[in-house]
Tab-separated table of C-alpha atoms and ligand atoms in Angstrom:
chain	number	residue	atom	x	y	z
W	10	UNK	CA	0.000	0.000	0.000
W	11	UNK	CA	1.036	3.457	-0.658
W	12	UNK	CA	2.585	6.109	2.444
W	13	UNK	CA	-0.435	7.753	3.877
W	14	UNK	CA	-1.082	11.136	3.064
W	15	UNK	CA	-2.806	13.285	6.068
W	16	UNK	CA	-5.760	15.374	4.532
W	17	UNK	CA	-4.883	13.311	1.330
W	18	UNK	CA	-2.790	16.391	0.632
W	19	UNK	CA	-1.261	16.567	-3.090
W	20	UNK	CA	-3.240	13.077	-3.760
W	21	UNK	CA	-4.626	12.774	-7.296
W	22	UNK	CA	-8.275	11.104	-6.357
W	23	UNK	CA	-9.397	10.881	-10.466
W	24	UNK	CA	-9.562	12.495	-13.650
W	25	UNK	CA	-12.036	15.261	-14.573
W	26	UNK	CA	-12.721	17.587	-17.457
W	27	UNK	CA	-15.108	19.939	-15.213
W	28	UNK	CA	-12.020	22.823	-13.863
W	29	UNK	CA	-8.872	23.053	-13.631
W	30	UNK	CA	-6.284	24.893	-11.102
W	31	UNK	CA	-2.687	25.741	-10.923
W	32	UNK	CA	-1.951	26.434	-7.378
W	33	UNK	CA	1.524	28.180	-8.309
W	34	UNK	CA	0.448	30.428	-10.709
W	35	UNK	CA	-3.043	31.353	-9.526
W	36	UNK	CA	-5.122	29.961	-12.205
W	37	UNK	CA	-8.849	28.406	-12.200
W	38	UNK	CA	-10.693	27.188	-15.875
W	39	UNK	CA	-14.268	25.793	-16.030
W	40	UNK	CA	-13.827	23.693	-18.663
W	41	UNK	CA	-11.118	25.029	-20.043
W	42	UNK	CA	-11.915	28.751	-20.199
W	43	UNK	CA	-10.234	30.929	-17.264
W	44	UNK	CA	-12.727	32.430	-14.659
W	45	UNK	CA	-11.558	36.232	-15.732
W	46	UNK	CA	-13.151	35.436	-19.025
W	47	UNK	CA	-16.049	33.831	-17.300
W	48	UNK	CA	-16.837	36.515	-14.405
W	49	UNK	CA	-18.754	38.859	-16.791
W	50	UNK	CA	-21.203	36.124	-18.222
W	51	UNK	CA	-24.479	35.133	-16.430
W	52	UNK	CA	-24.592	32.549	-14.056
W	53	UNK	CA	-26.990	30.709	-16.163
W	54	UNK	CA	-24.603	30.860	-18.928
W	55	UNK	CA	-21.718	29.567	-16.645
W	56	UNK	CA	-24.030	26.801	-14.696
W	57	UNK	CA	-24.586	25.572	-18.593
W	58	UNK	CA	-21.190	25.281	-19.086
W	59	UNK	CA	-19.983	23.626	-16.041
W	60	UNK	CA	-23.275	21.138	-16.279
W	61	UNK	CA	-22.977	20.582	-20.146
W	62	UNK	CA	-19.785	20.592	-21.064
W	63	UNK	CA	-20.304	22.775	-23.627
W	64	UNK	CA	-20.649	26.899	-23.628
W	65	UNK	CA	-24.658	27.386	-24.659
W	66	UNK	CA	-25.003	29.778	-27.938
W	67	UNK	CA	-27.797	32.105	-27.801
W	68	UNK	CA	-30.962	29.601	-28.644
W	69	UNK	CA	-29.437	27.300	-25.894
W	70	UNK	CA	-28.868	29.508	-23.287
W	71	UNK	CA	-32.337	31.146	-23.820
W	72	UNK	CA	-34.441	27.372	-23.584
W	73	UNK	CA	-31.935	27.295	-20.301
W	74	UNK	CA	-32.764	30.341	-18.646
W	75	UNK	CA	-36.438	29.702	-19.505
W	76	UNK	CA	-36.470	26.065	-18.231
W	77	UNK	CA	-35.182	27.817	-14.940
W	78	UNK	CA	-37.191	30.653	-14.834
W	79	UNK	CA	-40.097	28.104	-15.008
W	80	UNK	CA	-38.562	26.184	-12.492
W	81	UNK	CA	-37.598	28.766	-9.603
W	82	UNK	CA	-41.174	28.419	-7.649
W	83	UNK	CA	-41.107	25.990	-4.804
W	84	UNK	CA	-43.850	22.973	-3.383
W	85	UNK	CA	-46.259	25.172	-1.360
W	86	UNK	CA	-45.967	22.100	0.544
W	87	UNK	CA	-42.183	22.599	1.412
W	88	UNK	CA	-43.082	26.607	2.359
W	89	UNK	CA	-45.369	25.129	5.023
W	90	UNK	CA	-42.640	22.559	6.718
W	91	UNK	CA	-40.592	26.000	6.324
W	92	UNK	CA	-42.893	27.396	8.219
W	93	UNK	CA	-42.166	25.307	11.455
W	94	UNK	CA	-38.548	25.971	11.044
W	95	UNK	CA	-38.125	27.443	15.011
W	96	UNK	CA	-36.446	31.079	14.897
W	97	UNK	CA	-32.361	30.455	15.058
W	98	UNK	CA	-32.194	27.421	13.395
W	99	UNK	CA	-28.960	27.344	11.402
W	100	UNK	CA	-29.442	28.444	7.749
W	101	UNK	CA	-27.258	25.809	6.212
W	102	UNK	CA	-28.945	22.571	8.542
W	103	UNK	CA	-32.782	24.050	7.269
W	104	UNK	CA	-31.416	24.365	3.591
W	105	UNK	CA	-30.157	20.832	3.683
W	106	UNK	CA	-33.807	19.957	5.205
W	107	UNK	CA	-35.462	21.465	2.583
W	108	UNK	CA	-33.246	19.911	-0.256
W	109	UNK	CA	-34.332	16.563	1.222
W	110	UNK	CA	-38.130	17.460	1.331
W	111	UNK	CA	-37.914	18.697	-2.442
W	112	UNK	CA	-36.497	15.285	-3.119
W	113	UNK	CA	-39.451	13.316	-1.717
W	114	UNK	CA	-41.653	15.976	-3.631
W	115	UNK	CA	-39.785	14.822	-7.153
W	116	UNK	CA	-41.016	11.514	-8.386
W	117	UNK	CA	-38.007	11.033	-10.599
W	118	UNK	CA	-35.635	11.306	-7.308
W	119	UNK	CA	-34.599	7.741	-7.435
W	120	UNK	CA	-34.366	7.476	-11.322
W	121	UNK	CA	-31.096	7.448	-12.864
W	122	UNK	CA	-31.918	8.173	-16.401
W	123	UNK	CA	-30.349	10.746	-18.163
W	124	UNK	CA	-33.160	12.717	-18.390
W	125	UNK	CA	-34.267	12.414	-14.929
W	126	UNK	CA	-30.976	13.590	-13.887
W	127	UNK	CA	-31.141	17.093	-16.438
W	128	UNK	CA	-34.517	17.586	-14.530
W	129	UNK	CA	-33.452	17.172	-11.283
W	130	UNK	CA	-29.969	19.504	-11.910
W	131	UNK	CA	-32.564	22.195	-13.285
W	132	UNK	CA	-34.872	22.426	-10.268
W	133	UNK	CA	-31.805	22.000	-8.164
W	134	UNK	CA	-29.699	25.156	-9.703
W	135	UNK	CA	-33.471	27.020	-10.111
W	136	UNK	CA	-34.853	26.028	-6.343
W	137	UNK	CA	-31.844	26.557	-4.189
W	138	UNK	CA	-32.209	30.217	-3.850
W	139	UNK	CA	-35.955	30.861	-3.583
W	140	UNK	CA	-35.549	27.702	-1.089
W	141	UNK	CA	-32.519	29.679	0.342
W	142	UNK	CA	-34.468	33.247	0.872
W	143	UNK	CA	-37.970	31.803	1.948
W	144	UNK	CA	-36.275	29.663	4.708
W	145	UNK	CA	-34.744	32.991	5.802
W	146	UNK	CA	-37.825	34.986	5.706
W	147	UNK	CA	-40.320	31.999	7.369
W	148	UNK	CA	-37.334	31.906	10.182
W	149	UNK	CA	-38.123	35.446	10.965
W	150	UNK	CA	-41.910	34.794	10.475
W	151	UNK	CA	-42.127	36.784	7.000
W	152	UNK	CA	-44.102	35.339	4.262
W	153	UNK	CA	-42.236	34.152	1.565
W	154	UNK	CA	-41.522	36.564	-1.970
W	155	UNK	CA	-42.949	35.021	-4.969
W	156	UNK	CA	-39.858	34.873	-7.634
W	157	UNK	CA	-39.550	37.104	-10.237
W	158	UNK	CA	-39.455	36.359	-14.113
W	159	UNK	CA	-37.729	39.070	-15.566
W	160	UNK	CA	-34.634	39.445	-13.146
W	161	UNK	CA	-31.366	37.762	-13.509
W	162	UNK	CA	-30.719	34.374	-10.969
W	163	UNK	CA	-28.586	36.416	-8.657
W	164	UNK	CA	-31.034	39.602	-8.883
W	165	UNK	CA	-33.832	37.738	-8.294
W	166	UNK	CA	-32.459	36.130	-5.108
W	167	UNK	CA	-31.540	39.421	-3.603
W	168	UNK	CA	-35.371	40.735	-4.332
W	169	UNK	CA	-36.937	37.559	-2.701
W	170	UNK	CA	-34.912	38.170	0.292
W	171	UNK	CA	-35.272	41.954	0.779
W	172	UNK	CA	-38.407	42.680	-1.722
W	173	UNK	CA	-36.483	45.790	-3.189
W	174	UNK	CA	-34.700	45.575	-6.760
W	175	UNK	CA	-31.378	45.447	-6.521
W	176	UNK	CA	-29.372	48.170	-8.418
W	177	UNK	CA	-27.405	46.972	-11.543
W	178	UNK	CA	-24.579	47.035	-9.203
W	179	UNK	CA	-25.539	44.726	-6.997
W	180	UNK	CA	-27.116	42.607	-9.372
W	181	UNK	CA	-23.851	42.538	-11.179
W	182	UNK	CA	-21.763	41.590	-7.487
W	183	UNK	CA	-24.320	38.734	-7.277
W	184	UNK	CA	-23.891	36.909	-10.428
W	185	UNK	CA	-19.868	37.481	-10.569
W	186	UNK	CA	-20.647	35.964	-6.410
W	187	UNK	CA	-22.745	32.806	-7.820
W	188	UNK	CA	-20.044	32.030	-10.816
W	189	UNK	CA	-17.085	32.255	-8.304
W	190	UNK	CA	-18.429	30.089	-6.086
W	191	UNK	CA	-19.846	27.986	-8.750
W	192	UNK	CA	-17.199	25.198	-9.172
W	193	UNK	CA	-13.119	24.183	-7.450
W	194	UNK	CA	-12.161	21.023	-8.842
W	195	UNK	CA	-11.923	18.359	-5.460
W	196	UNK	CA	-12.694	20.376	-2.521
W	197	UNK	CA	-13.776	18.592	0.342
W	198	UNK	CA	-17.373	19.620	-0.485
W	199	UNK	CA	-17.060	18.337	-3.746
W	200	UNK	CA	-14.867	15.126	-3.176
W	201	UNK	CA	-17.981	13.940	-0.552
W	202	UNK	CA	-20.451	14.451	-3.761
W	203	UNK	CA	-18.527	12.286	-5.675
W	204	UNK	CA	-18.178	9.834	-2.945
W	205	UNK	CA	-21.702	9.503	-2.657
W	206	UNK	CA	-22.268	9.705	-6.941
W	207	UNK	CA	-19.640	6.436	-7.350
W	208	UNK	CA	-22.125	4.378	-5.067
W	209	UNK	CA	-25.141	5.349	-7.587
W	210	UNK	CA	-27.046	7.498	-5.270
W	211	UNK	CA	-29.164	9.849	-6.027
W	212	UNK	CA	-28.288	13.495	-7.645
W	213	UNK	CA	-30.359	14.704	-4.364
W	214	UNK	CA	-28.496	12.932	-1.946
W	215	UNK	CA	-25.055	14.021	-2.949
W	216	UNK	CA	-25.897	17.483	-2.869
W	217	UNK	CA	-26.914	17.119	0.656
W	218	UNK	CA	-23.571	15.075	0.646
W	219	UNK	CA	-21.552	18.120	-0.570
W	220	UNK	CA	-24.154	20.972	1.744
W	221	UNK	CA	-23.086	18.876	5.165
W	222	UNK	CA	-19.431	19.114	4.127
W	223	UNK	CA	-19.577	22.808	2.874
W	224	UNK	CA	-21.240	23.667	6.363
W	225	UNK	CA	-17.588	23.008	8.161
W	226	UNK	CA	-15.768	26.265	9.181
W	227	UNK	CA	-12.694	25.898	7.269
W	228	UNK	CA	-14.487	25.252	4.401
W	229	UNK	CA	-17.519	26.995	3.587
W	230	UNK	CA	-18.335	28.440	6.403
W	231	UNK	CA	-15.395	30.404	6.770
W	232	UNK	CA	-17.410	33.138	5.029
W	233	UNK	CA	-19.937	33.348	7.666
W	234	UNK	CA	-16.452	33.625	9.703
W	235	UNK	CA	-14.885	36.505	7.887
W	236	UNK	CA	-18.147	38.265	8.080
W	237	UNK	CA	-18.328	37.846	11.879
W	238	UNK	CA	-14.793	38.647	11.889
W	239	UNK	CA	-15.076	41.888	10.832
W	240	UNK	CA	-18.081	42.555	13.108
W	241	UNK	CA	-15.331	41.690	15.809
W	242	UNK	CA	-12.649	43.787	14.537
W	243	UNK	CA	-14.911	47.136	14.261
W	244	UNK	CA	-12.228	49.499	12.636
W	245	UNK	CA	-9.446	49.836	11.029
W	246	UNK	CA	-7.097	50.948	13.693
W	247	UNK	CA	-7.764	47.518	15.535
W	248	UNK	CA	-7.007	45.105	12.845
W	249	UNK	CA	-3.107	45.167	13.575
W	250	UNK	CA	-3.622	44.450	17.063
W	251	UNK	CA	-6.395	41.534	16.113
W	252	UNK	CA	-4.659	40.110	13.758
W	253	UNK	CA	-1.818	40.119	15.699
W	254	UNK	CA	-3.753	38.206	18.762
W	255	UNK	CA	-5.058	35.665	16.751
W	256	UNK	CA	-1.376	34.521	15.326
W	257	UNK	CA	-0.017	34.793	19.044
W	258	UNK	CA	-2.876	32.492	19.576
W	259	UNK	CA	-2.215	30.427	17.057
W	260	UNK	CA	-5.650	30.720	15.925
W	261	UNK	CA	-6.340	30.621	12.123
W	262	UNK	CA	-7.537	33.425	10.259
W	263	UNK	CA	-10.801	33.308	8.152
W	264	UNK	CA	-10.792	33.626	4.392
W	265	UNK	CA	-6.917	33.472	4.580
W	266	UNK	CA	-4.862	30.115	3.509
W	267	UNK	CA	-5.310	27.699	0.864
W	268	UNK	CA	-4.739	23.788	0.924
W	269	UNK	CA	-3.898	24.399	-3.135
W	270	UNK	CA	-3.427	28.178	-3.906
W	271	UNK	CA	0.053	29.103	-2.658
W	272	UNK	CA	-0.589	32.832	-4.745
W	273	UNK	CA	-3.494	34.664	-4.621
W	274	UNK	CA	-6.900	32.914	-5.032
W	275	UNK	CA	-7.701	34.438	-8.902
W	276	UNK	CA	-11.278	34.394	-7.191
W	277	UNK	CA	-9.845	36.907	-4.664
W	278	UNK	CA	-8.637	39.164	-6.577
W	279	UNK	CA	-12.395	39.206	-8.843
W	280	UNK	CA	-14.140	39.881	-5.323
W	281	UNK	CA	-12.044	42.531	-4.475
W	282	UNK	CA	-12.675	44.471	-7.205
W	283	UNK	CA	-16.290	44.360	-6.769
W	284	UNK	CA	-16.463	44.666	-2.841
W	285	UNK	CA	-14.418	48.345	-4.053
W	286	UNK	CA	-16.865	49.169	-6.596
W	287	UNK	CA	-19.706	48.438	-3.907
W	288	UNK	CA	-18.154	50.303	-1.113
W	289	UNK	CA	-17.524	53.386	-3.673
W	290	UNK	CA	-21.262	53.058	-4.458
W	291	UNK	CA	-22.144	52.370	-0.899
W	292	UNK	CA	-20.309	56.140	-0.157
W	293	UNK	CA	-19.293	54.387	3.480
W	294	UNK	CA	-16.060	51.992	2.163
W	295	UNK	CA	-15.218	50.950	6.082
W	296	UNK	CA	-15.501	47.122	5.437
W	297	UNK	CA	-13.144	47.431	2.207
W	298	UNK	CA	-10.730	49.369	3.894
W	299	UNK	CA	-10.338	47.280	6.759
W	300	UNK	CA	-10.357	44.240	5.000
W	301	UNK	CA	-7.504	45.635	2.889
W	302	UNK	CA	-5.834	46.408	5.687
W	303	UNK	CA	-6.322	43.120	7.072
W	304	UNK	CA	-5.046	41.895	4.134
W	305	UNK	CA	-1.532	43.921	4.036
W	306	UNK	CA	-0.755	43.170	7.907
W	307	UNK	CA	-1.111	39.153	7.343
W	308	UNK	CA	1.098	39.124	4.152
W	309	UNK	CA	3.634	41.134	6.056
W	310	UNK	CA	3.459	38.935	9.099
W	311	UNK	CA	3.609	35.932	7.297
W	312	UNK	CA	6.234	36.861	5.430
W	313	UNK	CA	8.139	37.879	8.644
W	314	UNK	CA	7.373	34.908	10.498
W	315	UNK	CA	7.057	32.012	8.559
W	316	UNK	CA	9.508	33.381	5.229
W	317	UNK	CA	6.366	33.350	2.796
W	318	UNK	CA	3.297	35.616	2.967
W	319	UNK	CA	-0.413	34.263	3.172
W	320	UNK	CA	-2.986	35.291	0.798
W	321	UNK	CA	-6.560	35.841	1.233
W	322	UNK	CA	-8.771	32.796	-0.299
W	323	UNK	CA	-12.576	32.809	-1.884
W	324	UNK	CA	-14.010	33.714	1.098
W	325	UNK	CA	-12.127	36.938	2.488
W	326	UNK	CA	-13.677	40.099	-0.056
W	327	UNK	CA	-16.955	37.809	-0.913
W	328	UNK	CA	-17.372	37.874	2.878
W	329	UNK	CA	-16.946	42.148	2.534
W	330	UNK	CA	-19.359	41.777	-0.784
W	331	UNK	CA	-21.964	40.153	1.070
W	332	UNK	CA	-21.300	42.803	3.931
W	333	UNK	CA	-22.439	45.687	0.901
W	334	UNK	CA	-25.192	43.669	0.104
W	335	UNK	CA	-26.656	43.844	3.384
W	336	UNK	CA	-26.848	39.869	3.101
W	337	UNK	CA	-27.458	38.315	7.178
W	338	UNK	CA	-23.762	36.681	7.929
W	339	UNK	CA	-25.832	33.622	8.773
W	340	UNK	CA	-26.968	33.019	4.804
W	341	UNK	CA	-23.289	33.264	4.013
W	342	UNK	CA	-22.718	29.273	3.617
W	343	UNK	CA	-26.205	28.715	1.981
W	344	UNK	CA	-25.059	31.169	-0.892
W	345	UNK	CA	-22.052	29.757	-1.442
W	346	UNK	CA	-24.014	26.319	-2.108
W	347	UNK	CA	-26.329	28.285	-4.195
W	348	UNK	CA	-23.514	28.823	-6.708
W	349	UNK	CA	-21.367	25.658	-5.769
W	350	UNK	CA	-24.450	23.531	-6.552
W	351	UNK	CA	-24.144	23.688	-10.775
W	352	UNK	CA	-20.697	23.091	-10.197
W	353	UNK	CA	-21.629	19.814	-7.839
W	354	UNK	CA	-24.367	18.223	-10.470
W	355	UNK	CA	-21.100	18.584	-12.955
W	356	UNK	CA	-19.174	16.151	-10.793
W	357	UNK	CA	-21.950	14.038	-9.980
W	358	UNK	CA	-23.029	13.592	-13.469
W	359	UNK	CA	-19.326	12.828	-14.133
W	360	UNK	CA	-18.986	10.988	-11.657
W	361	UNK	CA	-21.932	8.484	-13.064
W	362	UNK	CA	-20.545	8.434	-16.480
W	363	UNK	CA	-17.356	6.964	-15.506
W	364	UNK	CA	-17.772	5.181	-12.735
W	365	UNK	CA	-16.068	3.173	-10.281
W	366	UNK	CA	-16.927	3.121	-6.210
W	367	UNK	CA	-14.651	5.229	-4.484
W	368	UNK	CA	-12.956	2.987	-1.842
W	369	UNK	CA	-9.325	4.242	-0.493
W	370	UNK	CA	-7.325	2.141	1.845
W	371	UNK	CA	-6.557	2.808	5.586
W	372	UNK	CA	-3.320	2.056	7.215
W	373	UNK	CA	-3.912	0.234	10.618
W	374	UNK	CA	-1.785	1.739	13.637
S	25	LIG	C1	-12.533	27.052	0.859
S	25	LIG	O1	-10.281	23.348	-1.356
S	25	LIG	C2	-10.936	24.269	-1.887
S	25	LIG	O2	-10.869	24.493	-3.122
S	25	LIG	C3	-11.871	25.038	-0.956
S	25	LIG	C4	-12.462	26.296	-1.531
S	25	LIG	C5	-13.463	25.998	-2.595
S	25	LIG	O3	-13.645	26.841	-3.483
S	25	LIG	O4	-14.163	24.960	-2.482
S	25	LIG	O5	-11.444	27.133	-2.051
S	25	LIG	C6	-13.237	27.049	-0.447
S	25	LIG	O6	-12.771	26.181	1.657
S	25	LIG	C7	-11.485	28.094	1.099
S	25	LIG	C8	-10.838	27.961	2.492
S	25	LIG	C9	-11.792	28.556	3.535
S	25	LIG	N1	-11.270	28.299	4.895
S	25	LIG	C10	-10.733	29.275	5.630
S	25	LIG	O7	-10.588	30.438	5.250
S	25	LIG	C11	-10.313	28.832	7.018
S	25	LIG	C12	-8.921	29.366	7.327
S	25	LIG	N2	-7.945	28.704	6.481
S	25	LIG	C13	-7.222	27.600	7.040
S	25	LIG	O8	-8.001	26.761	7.848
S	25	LIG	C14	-6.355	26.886	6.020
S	25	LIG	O9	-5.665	27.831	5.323
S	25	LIG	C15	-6.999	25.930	5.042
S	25	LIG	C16	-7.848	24.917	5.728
S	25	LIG	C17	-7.801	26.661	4.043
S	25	LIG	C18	-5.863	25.223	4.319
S	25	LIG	O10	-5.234	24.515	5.278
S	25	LIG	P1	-3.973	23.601	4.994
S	25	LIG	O11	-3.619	23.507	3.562
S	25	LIG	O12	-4.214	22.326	5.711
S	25	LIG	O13	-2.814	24.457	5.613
S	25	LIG	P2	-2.297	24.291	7.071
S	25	LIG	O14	-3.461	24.336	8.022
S	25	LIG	O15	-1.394	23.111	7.096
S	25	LIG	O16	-1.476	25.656	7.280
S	25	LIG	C19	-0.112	25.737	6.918
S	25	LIG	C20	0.456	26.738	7.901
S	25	LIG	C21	0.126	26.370	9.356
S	25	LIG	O17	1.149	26.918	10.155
S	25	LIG	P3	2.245	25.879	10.761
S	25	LIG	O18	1.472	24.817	11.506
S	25	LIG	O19	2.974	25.349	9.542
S	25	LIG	O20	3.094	26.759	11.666
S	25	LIG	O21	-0.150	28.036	7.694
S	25	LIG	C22	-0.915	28.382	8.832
S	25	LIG	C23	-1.144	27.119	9.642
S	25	LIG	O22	-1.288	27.449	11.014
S	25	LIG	N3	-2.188	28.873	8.360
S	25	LIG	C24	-2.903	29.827	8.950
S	25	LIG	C25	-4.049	29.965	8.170
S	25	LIG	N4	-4.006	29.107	7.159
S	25	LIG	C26	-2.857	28.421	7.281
S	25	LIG	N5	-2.658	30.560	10.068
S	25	LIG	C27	-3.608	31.466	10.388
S	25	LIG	N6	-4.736	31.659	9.682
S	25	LIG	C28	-4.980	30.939	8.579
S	25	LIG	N7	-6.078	31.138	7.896
């Protein structure tokens, strides 16, 4: 048997043709085509991509985006079990409820066709957001806000969660937020999807698979983290001393570090630009600034300490993006999954096409 790698760190697990990443030089494809070129496109356009294979021309993408329009109400019988959701209950633990009630509501949950599977990865990339904003608004005893036809998928989720239209703006910081988050190659997320897809279960239950495993806090909840983290931090003036603390403590830092990215997250970079053009049009650009700030003290410290500098990861400026959004830190993993999910059916459908159970070995100590 092979040496045992801890966290199966550098281990090649299988082939794919979904992304691709070059830790070293800070480079991320979906399907070949680099996510600078794909952060101005529409999320539908880039969940077609990563689902298909193929980049939809305009007839395509237009039977897509209708198919999801169509598809973006939810089973007034989920909105009731919403409903008795308690006040506090974790965001990410009701979303992975409701994804299991919508399964029992689909009567092709448990068929494996191919065509049962497009179906289900259309309500799944269409339902996860109204799902997503009327499990927030039922948890605070709101009625839930029909969806709206004519908006994009980002704009429409900010609108069923507030009820205002969101500026172009934001509508813009949304879909660039849902394609960013969209697909990463094996994350631990990811890898438990395809787990789960090599033993022929269902598309529903390895997207619960992959929402139990984003839920972790240094994985995707480390956005809900950064968020908090800068609730903690207040101003600028005390990030040195904070950041500071938290090293002396040897406590890690949220949205900094990456198992594969040993350069700047190209994600990173994307948010950043946005969270500056939000806090411009905000007027109040507090959050940026700090987290900028926050951002120069930890590559000098690292540098200092350890010889090499860290970098901020996917979740550092979409954490100060969602903070200009007014988005509720708690929502911050469930919209991660709402983009991460197009890029989970893509490994999942892979994952059936070529399959073989996924069965490492242990060592016994
Ligand atoms: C995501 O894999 C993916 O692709 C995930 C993701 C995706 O798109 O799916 O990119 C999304 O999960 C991003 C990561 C979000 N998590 C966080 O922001 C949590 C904070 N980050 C760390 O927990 C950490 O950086 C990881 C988990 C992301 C990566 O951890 P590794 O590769 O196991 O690195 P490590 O823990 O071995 O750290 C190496 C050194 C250690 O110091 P030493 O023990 O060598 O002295 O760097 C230090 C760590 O203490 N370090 C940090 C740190 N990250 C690493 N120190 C303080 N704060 C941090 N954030």
């Amino acid at each position: 048997m092979k040496e045992m790698k801890k966290g199966l760190e550098g281990v090649v697990a299988l082939d794919t043709k979904i992304s691709y990443i070059d830790g070293i030089q800070g480079i991320l494809k979906y399907r070949g085509i680099n996510i600078e070129d794909l952060a101005d496109l529409s999320y539908d356009a880039v969940s077609y991509l990563l689902i298909t294979g193929k980049m939809p021309d305009e007839a395509e993408l237009s039977e897509y985006s209708r198919m999801l329009v169509a598809n973006r109400g939810i089973n007034g019988k989920l909105i009731e079990v919403l409903k008795h959701f308690e006040f506090g209950v974790e965001a990410l633990d009701g979303l992975r409820t409701a994804i299991s009630c919508t399964a029992h509501f689909d009567e092709e949950n448990n068929q494996h066709t191919p065509e049962a599977n497009k179906n289900k990865a259309i309500k799944l990339v269409a339902e996860f957001p109204t799902i997503v904003a009327a499990l927030h608004r039922a948890s605070y005893g709101d009625e839930p806000i029909k969806p709206m036809d004519n908006l994009s998928h980002g704009a429409n989720f900010l609108y069923m969660l507030s009820g205002k239209i969101p500026t172009d703006l934001e509508a813009e910081a949304m879909e660039k937020d849902l394609i960013l988050s969209a697909e990463h190659e094996l994350n631990p997320s990811t890898f438990s999807l395809r787990i789960a897809s090599s033993t022929l279960s269902d598309m529903y239950s390895a997207v619960i698979c992959g929402l139990c495993t984003l839920k972790g806090p240094l994985h995707g909840g480390a956005r809900k983290g950064v968020m908090d983290m800068l609730d903690e931090i207040g101003s600028i003036e005390n990030a040195r001393d904070y950041a500071l603390g938290k090293l002396e403590r040897k406590e890690k830092i949220m949205g900094f570090g990456h198992r594969v990215y040993k350069t700047l997250d190209p994600r990173a970079r994307i948010y950043k630009d946005v969270a500056r053009r939000l806090a411009e049009e905000n007027g109040d650009t507090s959050w940026f600034d700090m987290a900028e700030e926050l951002e120069h003290i930890l590559y000098h410290e690292f540098v200092e300490i350890k010889g090499k500098p860290i970098y901020p990861n996917v979740d550092f400026y979409s954490a100060v993006v969602y903070k200009y959004l007014d988005i509720p830190a708690e929502l911050a993993t469930s919209i991660f999954a709402m983009g991460r999910v197009s890029g989970w059916i893509a490994h999942c459908m892979e994952q059936y096409s070529d399959n073989r159970v996924i069965r490492p070995r242990a060592h016994t100590v």
